[in-house]
PDB file of C-alpha atoms in Angstrom:
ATOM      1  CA  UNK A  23    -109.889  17.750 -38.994  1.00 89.00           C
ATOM      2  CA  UNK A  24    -110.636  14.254 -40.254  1.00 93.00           C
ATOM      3  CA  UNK A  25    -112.260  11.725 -37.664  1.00 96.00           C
ATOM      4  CA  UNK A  26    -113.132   8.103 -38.276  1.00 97.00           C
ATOM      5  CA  UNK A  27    -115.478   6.127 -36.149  1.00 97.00           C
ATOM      6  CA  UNK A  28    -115.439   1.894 -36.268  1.00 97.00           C
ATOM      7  CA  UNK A  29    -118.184  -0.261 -35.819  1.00 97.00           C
ATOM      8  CA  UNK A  30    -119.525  -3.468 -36.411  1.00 98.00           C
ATOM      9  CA  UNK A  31    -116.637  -5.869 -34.710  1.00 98.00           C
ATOM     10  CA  UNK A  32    -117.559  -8.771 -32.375  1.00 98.00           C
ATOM     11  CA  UNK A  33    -116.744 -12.841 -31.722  1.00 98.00           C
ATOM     12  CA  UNK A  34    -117.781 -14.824 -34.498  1.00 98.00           C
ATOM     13  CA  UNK A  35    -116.973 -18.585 -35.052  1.00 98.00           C
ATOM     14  CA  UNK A  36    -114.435 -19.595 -37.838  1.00 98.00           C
ATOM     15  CA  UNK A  37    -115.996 -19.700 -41.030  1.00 98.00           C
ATOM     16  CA  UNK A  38    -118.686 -16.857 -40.214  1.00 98.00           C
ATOM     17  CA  UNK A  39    -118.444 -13.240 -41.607  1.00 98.00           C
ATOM     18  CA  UNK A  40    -118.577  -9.660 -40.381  1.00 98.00           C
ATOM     19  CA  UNK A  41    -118.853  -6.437 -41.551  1.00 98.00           C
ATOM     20  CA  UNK A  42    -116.973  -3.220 -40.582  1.00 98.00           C
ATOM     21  CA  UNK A  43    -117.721   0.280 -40.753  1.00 98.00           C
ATOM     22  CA  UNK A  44    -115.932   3.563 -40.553  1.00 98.00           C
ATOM     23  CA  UNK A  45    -117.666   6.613 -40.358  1.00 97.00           C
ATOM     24  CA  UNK A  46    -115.351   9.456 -41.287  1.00 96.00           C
ATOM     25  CA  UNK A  47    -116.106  13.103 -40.806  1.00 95.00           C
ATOM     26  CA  UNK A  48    -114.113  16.069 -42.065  1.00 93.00           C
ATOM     27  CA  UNK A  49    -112.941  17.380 -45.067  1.00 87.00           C
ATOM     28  CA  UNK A  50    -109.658  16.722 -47.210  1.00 82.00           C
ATOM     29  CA  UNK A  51    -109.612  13.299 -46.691  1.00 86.00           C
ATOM     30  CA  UNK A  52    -111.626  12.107 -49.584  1.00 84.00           C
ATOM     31  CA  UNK A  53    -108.925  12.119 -52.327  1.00 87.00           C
ATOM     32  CA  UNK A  54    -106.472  10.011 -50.844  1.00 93.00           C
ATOM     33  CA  UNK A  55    -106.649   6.407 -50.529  1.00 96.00           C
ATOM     34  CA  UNK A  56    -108.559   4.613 -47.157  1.00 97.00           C
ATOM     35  CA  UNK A  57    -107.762   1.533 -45.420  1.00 98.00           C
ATOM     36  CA  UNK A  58    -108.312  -1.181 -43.228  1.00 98.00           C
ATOM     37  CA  UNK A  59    -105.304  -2.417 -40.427  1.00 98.00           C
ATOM     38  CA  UNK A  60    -105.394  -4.933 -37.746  1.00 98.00           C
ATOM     39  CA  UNK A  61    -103.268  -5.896 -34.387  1.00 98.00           C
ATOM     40  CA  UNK A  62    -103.464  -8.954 -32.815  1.00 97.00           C
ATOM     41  CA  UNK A  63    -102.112  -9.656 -29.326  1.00 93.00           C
ATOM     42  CA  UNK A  64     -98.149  -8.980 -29.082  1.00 95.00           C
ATOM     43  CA  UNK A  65     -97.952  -8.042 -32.567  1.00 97.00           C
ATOM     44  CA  UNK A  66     -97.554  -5.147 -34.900  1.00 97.00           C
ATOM     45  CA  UNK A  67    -100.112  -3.297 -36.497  1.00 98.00           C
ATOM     46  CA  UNK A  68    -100.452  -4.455 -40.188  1.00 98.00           C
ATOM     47  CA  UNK A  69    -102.309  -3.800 -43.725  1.00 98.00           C
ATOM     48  CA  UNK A  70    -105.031  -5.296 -44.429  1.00 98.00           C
ATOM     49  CA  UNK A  71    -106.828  -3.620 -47.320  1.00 98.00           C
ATOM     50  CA  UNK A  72    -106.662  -0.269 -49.216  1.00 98.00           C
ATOM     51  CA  UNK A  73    -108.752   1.631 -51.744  1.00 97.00           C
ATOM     52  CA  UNK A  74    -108.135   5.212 -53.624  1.00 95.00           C
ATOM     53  CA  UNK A  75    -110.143   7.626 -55.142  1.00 94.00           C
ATOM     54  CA  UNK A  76    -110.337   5.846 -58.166  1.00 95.00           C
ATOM     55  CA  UNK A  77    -111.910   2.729 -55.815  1.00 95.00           C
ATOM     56  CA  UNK A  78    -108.560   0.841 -56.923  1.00 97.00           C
ATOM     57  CA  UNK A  79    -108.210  -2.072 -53.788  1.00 97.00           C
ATOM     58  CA  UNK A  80    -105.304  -3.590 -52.373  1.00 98.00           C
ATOM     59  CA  UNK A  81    -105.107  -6.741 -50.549  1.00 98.00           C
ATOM     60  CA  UNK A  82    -102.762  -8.254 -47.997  1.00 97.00           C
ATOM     61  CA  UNK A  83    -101.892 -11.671 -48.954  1.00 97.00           C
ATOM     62  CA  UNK A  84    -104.094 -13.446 -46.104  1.00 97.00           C
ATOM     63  CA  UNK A  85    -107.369 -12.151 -46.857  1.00 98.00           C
ATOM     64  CA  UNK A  86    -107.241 -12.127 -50.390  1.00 97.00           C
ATOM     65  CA  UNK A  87    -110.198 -13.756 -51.928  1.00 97.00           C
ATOM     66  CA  UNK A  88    -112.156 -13.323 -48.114  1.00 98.00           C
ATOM     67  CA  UNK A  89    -112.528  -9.603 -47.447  1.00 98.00           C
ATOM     68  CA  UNK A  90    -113.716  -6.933 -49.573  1.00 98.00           C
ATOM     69  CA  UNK A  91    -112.796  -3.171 -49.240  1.00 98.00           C
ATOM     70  CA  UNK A  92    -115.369  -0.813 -50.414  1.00 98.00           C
ATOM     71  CA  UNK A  93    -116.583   3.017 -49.616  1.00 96.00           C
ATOM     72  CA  UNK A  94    -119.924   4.905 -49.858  1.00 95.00           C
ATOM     73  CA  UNK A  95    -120.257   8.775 -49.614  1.00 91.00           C
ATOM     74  CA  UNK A  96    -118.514   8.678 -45.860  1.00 94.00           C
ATOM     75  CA  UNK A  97    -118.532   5.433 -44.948  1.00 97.00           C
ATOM     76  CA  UNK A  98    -115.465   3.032 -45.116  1.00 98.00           C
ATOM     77  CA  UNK A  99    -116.591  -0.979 -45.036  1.00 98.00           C
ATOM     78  CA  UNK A 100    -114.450  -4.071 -44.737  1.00 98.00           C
ATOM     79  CA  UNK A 101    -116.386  -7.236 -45.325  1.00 98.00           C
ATOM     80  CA  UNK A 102    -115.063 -10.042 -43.897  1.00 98.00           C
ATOM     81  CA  UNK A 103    -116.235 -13.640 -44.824  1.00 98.00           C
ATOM     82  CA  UNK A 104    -114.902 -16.878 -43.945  1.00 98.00           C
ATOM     83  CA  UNK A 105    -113.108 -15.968 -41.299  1.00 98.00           C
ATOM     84  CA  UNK A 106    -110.006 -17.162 -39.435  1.00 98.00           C
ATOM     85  CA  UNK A 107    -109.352 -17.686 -35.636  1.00 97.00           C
ATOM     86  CA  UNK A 108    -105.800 -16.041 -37.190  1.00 97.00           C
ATOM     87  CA  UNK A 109    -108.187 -13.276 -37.938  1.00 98.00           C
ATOM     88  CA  UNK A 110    -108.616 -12.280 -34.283  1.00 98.00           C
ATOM     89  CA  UNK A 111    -107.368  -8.953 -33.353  1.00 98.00           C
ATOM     90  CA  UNK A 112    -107.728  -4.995 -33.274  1.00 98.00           C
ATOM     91  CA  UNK A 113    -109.465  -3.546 -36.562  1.00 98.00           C
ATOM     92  CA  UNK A 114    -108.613  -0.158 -37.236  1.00 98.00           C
ATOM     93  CA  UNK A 115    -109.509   2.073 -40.250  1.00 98.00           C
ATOM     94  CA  UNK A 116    -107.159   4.841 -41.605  1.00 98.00           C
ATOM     95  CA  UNK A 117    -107.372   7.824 -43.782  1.00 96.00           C
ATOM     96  CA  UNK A 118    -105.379  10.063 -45.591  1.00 92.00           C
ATOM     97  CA  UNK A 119    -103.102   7.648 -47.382  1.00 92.00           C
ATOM     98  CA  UNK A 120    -101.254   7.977 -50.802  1.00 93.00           C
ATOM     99  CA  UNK A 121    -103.027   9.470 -53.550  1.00 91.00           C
ATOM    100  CA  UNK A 122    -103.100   6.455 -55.569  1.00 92.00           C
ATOM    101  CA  UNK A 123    -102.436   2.566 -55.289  1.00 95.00           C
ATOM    102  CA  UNK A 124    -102.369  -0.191 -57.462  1.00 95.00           C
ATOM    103  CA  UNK A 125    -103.125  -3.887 -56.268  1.00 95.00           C
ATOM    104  CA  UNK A 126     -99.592  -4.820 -55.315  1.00 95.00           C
ATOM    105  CA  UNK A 127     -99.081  -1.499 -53.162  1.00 94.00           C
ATOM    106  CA  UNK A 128     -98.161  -2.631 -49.930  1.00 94.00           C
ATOM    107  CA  UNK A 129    -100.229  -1.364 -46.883  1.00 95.00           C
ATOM    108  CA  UNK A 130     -97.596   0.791 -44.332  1.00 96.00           C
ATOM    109  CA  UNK A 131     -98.762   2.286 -41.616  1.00 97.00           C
ATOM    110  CA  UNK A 132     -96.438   5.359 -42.105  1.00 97.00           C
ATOM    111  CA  UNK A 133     -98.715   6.309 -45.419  1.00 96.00           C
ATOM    112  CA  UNK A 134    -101.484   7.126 -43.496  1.00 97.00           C
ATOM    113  CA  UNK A 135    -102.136   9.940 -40.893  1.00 96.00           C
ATOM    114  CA  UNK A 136    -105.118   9.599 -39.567  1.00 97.00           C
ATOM    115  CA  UNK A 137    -106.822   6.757 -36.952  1.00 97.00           C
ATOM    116  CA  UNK A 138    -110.043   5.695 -35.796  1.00 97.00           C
ATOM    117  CA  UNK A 139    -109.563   4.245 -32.245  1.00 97.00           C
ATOM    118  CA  UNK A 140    -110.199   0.433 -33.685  1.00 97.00           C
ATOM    119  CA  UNK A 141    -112.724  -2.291 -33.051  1.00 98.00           C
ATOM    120  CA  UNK A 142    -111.846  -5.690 -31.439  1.00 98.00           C
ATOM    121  CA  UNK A 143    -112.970  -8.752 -33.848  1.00 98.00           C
ATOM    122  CA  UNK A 144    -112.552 -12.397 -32.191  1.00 98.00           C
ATOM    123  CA  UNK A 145    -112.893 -15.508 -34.021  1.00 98.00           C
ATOM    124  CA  UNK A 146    -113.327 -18.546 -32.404  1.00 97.00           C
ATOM    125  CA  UNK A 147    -112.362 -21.920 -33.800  1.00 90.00           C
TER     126      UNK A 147
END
């Protein structure tokens, strides 16, 4: 049974930078792609960033260019710089996605089957 464990959320001020982590535990989890999601207040969970076993990344359009996606051994990080009060919500990290991605694979929820229980990021303008 895979488990993932967040960390490393908190308030920031526009403009500063974080770093998430996601420890996962388990087995059969490591050959399918990870990611990063995010709810904000009233709204749906979304994408943010994806990588395979092959450490190919995907991006959602808003943080392209600002966060980075990136995995050692069993440990999932998003790093998040310049950030946005828009960037205030729910950070959750996933496992057990598709096999493989490219850069234009779009982040769905449905492709991924397992859930850490999220940490709250809150940028302040």
């Amino acid at each position: 049974q895979v488990q993932l464990v967040e960390s490393g959320g908190g308030s920031v001020q526009a403009g500063g930078s974080l770093r998430l982590s996601c420890v996962i535990s388990g087995s059969g989890y490591s050959s399918r792609a990870m990611g990063w999601f995010r709810q904000a207040p009233g709204q749906e969970r979304e994408g943010v960033a994806a990588i395979d076993i092959d450490d190919i990344t995907t991006y959602t359009s808003a943080v392209k260019g600002r966060f980075t996606i990136s995995k050692e051994k069993n440990i999932l990080y998003l790093q998040m710089r310049n950030l946005k009060s828009e960037d205030t919500a729910v950070y959750y990290c996933a496992a057990v996605g598709p096999l493989f991605i490219t850069p234009s694979t779009r982040i769905e929820v449905a492709d991924f089957a397992v859930w850490g229980q999220g940490t709250s990021v809150t940028v302040s303008s």
